Amino acid sequence: MSSTEPIRIAPADGKLGILIPGIGAVSTTFIGGVEAIKRGISAPIGSLTQLGTVRLGKRTDDRTPKIQDFVPLAKLDQLVFGGWDIFEDTAYEAAVNARVFEPHHLEAVKEPLSAIRPMKAVFDPEYVKRINGPNVKTEGSKMDKANALMEDIRQFKAAHGVSRCVMIWCGSTEVFHKPAAVHQTLAAFEAGLHANDPDIAPSQIYAYAALQMGIPYANGAPNLTTDTPALLELARDKNVPICGKDFKTGQTFMKTLLAPGFKARMLGMNGWFSTNILGNRDGEVLEDPGSFKTKEETKLSVLDQILQPKLYPELYKDLYHAVRINYYPPRGDAKEGWDNIDIFGWMGYPMQIKIDFLCRDSILAAPLVLDLVLFMDLAHRAGMRGIQEWLSFYFKAPMTAPGLYPEHDIFIQLMKLKNTLRYMQGEQLITHLGLEYYD
Ligand SMILES: NC(=O)c1ccc[n+]([C@@H]2O[C@H](COP(=O)([O-])OP(=O)(O)OC[C@H]3O[C@@H](n4cnc5c(N)ncnc54)[C@H](O)[C@@H]3O)[C@@H](O)[C@H]2O)c1
């Protein structure tokens, strides 16, 4: 594949503001981790932008820079954090409650975390049940609330001398709902904001505020946000990148590692049963059937789209796939996920695989948040707008152009991501054909 002209990418000068709706377990683990890395207490384990490399040219060329040396990413000491939550706890207090970090890590980053006080949230108990808090905006219509968020952002930028921002939703999972008439065009959506349309969720109000201000928006939860014609239109009009949705961390990460392997070897599968116990606030919100349904949809879609039962009916047409999440407080953030996989091989002989993943949800999610904000800022400076499918690597339910099925295979996603970086810098895309080595 021949190389092209590099894309013009504006330099990553000045401070990058990271705006986070939801100062909970994931966001405090992310911020606390970045602060710990800045202080030399830890390494950025799990982060592709910090540790990953990209091969350029032929395998014989011996050119494999680090990704962060290849594309102009913001540096960790340029990041400034701010956010909103329905609780008044500082990020330090929220991190203590989340019980992700050991006390010695908490103490080491107490000062920067204590300085982050959440701004008043846009919240609607119809969309997130089981929790409620005092730190919310109560005045005016949904449009007034969007304007109030924009004012928050202006003040944040001025207070910290920030030149650019990225917003990433780390708030609770909102209840399942489908796009309604109000989501079909930007004009209908704006009319709906003025009229307090009940179909407009809080996450959509944050996204609207961000996009209006030319700020990229990433969705870490599975709820419906920018995946609507109205907000897609706004993102394109304002030349802003968007991506989502639902961080691909524990069990689904395992699924997207294993399922492509079984399919590659044409092994059949007739059952995959996944169950989880977790005891953090996320688990509590997911006890609500509406929020669980949102999560279930993104978790279930993965296998169907990887295994393509329509193309391989003799292998996958009878697949029974179930996902359960149970709230179990003693575990806190230390989730346990069990998978039982029923596969079959030559002559139809059955086999079973069991996985017991004792994982840490927020520890797995934090580096994804870091990579996403840095790549979204890069995409914006490179003039990329609308859905960033090359960031599918990070999501359980990658957003795609309408009518296009998502790519879930993590290794194809990684190849796509790295090829996008090569494309940005005018380097040859790597096809893995490799015939030239044998001429
Ligand atoms: N591995 C993971 O941890 C993982 C993976 C995929 C997706 N997610 C999603 O990421 C999100 C965050 O997860 P978490 O473990 O940090 O949850 P959490 O409950 O610890 O934090 C979420 C925070 O969002 C706040 N919130 C709710 N609605 C809000 C609103 N409208 N505005 C501002 N704040 C609001 C809550 O008060 C809470 O503090 C969840 O939606 C979760 O499903 C997490």
mmCIF file of C-alpha atoms and ligand atoms in Angstrom, residues 21-27 84-87 121-124 128 131 169-174 202 206 220-223 246-250 280-282 285-286 295 333 361-362 364-365 396, ligand 1:
data_model
loop_
_atom_site.group_PDB
_atom_site.id
_atom_site.type_symbol
_atom_site.label_atom_id
_atom_site.label_comp_id
_atom_site.label_asym_id
_atom_site.label_seq_id
_atom_site.Cartn_x
_atom_site.Cartn_y
_atom_site.Cartn_z
ATOM 1 C CA PRO A 21 -19.685 13.797 33.740
ATOM 2 C CA GLY A 22 -19.569 11.266 36.607
ATOM 3 C CA ILE A 23 -16.856 11.572 39.289
ATOM 4 C CA GLY A 24 -17.115 7.944 40.370
ATOM 5 C CA ALA A 25 -14.931 4.842 40.431
ATOM 6 C CA VAL A 26 -13.695 4.900 36.831
ATOM 7 C CA SER A 27 -12.983 8.616 36.605
ATOM 8 C CA TRP A 84 -19.855 16.981 37.286
ATOM 9 C CA ASP A 85 -21.563 14.688 39.754
ATOM 10 C CA ILE A 86 -24.832 14.557 41.677
ATOM 11 C CA PHE A 87 -22.784 14.129 44.871
ATOM 12 C CA ALA A 121 -24.915 17.837 37.495
ATOM 13 C CA VAL A 122 -27.748 17.710 35.004
ATOM 14 C CA PHE A 123 -29.666 14.753 36.384
ATOM 15 C CA ASP A 124 -33.021 13.045 35.936
ATOM 16 C CA VAL A 128 -30.776 6.668 36.585
ATOM 17 C CA ILE A 131 -29.218 6.846 43.342
ATOM 18 C CA TRP A 169 -18.982 10.270 29.919
ATOM 19 C CA CYS A 170 -18.088 8.227 32.999
ATOM 20 C CA GLY A 171 -21.523 8.682 34.572
ATOM 21 C CA SER A 172 -23.901 5.920 35.566
ATOM 22 C CA THR A 173 -25.597 3.873 32.873
ATOM 23 C CA GLU A 174 -28.939 5.415 31.953
ATOM 24 C CA PRO A 202 -29.139 13.985 30.746
ATOM 25 C CA TYR A 206 -24.000 17.078 28.188
ATOM 26 C CA GLY A 220 -17.979 5.250 28.166
ATOM 27 C CA ALA A 221 -21.400 3.855 29.061
ATOM 28 C CA PRO A 222 -23.857 1.921 26.896
ATOM 29 C CA ASN A 223 -26.721 4.443 26.982
ATOM 30 C CA ASP A 246 -19.384 1.300 26.627
ATOM 31 C CA PHE A 247 -15.750 0.687 27.609
ATOM 32 C CA LYS A 248 -14.631 -2.811 26.616
ATOM 33 C CA THR A 249 -13.069 -4.032 29.836
ATOM 34 C CA GLY A 250 -13.698 -7.286 31.762
ATOM 35 C CA ASN A 280 -19.636 -0.916 43.402
ATOM 36 C CA ARG A 281 -22.078 1.909 42.652
ATOM 37 C CA ASP A 282 -22.125 0.869 39.007
ATOM 38 C CA VAL A 285 -27.316 1.162 39.343
ATOM 39 C CA LEU A 286 -27.248 -1.939 37.131
ATOM 40 C CA LYS A 295 -25.912 -2.944 29.370
ATOM 41 C CA ASP A 333 -14.964 -2.849 42.611
ATOM 42 C CA ASP A 361 -13.296 -2.993 36.754
ATOM 43 C CA SER A 362 -11.951 0.491 37.192
ATOM 44 C CA LEU A 364 -9.150 -2.033 33.525
ATOM 45 C CA ALA A 365 -11.177 1.013 32.459
ATOM 46 C CA LYS A 396 -18.211 -2.992 23.590
HETATM 47 N N1 LIG B 1 -14.881 -1.395 33.642
HETATM 48 C C1 LIG B 1 -15.722 -0.493 33.983
HETATM 49 O O1 LIG B 1 -15.658 -0.021 35.053
HETATM 50 C C2 LIG B 1 -16.743 -0.049 32.989
HETATM 51 C C3 LIG B 1 -16.805 -0.700 31.751
HETATM 52 C C4 LIG B 1 -17.741 -0.270 30.832
HETATM 53 C C5 LIG B 1 -18.582 0.769 31.132
HETATM 54 N N2 LIG B 1 -18.518 1.363 32.353
HETATM 55 C C6 LIG B 1 -19.459 2.417 32.627
HETATM 56 O O2 LIG B 1 -18.779 3.563 33.065
HETATM 57 C C7 LIG B 1 -19.665 4.295 33.911
HETATM 58 C C8 LIG B 1 -18.932 4.670 35.194
HETATM 59 O O3 LIG B 1 -18.644 3.502 35.940
HETATM 60 P P1 LIG B 1 -18.200 3.634 37.456
HETATM 61 O O4 LIG B 1 -17.822 2.282 37.917
HETATM 62 O O5 LIG B 1 -17.263 4.748 37.612
HETATM 63 O O6 LIG B 1 -19.594 4.021 38.146
HETATM 64 P P2 LIG B 1 -19.821 4.906 39.464
HETATM 65 O O7 LIG B 1 -21.212 4.618 39.878
HETATM 66 O O8 LIG B 1 -18.722 4.722 40.441
HETATM 67 O O9 LIG B 1 -19.698 6.406 38.927
HETATM 68 C C9 LIG B 1 -20.678 7.008 38.153
HETATM 69 C C10 LIG B 1 -20.928 8.377 38.734
HETATM 70 O O10 LIG B 1 -21.826 9.061 37.847
HETATM 71 C C11 LIG B 1 -22.630 9.892 38.651
HETATM 72 N N3 LIG B 1 -23.752 10.307 37.833
HETATM 73 C C12 LIG B 1 -24.875 9.638 37.498
HETATM 74 N N4 LIG B 1 -25.651 10.384 36.680
HETATM 75 C C13 LIG B 1 -24.990 11.543 36.494
HETATM 76 C C14 LIG B 1 -25.286 12.709 35.753
HETATM 77 N N5 LIG B 1 -26.409 12.816 35.042
HETATM 78 N N6 LIG B 1 -24.386 13.721 35.769
HETATM 79 C C15 LIG B 1 -23.225 13.628 36.483
HETATM 80 N N7 LIG B 1 -22.917 12.541 37.225
HETATM 81 C C16 LIG B 1 -23.788 11.514 37.212
HETATM 82 C C17 LIG B 1 -22.947 9.062 39.863
HETATM 83 O O11 LIG B 1 -23.333 9.839 40.947
HETATM 84 C C18 LIG B 1 -21.611 8.364 40.101
HETATM 85 O O12 LIG B 1 -20.793 9.058 41.031
HETATM 86 C C19 LIG B 1 -20.890 3.421 34.146
HETATM 87 O O13 LIG B 1 -21.928 3.825 33.266
HETATM 88 C C20 LIG B 1 -20.400 2.075 33.758
HETATM 89 O O14 LIG B 1 -21.427 1.210 33.324
HETATM 90 C C21 LIG B 1 -17.611 0.975 33.287
#
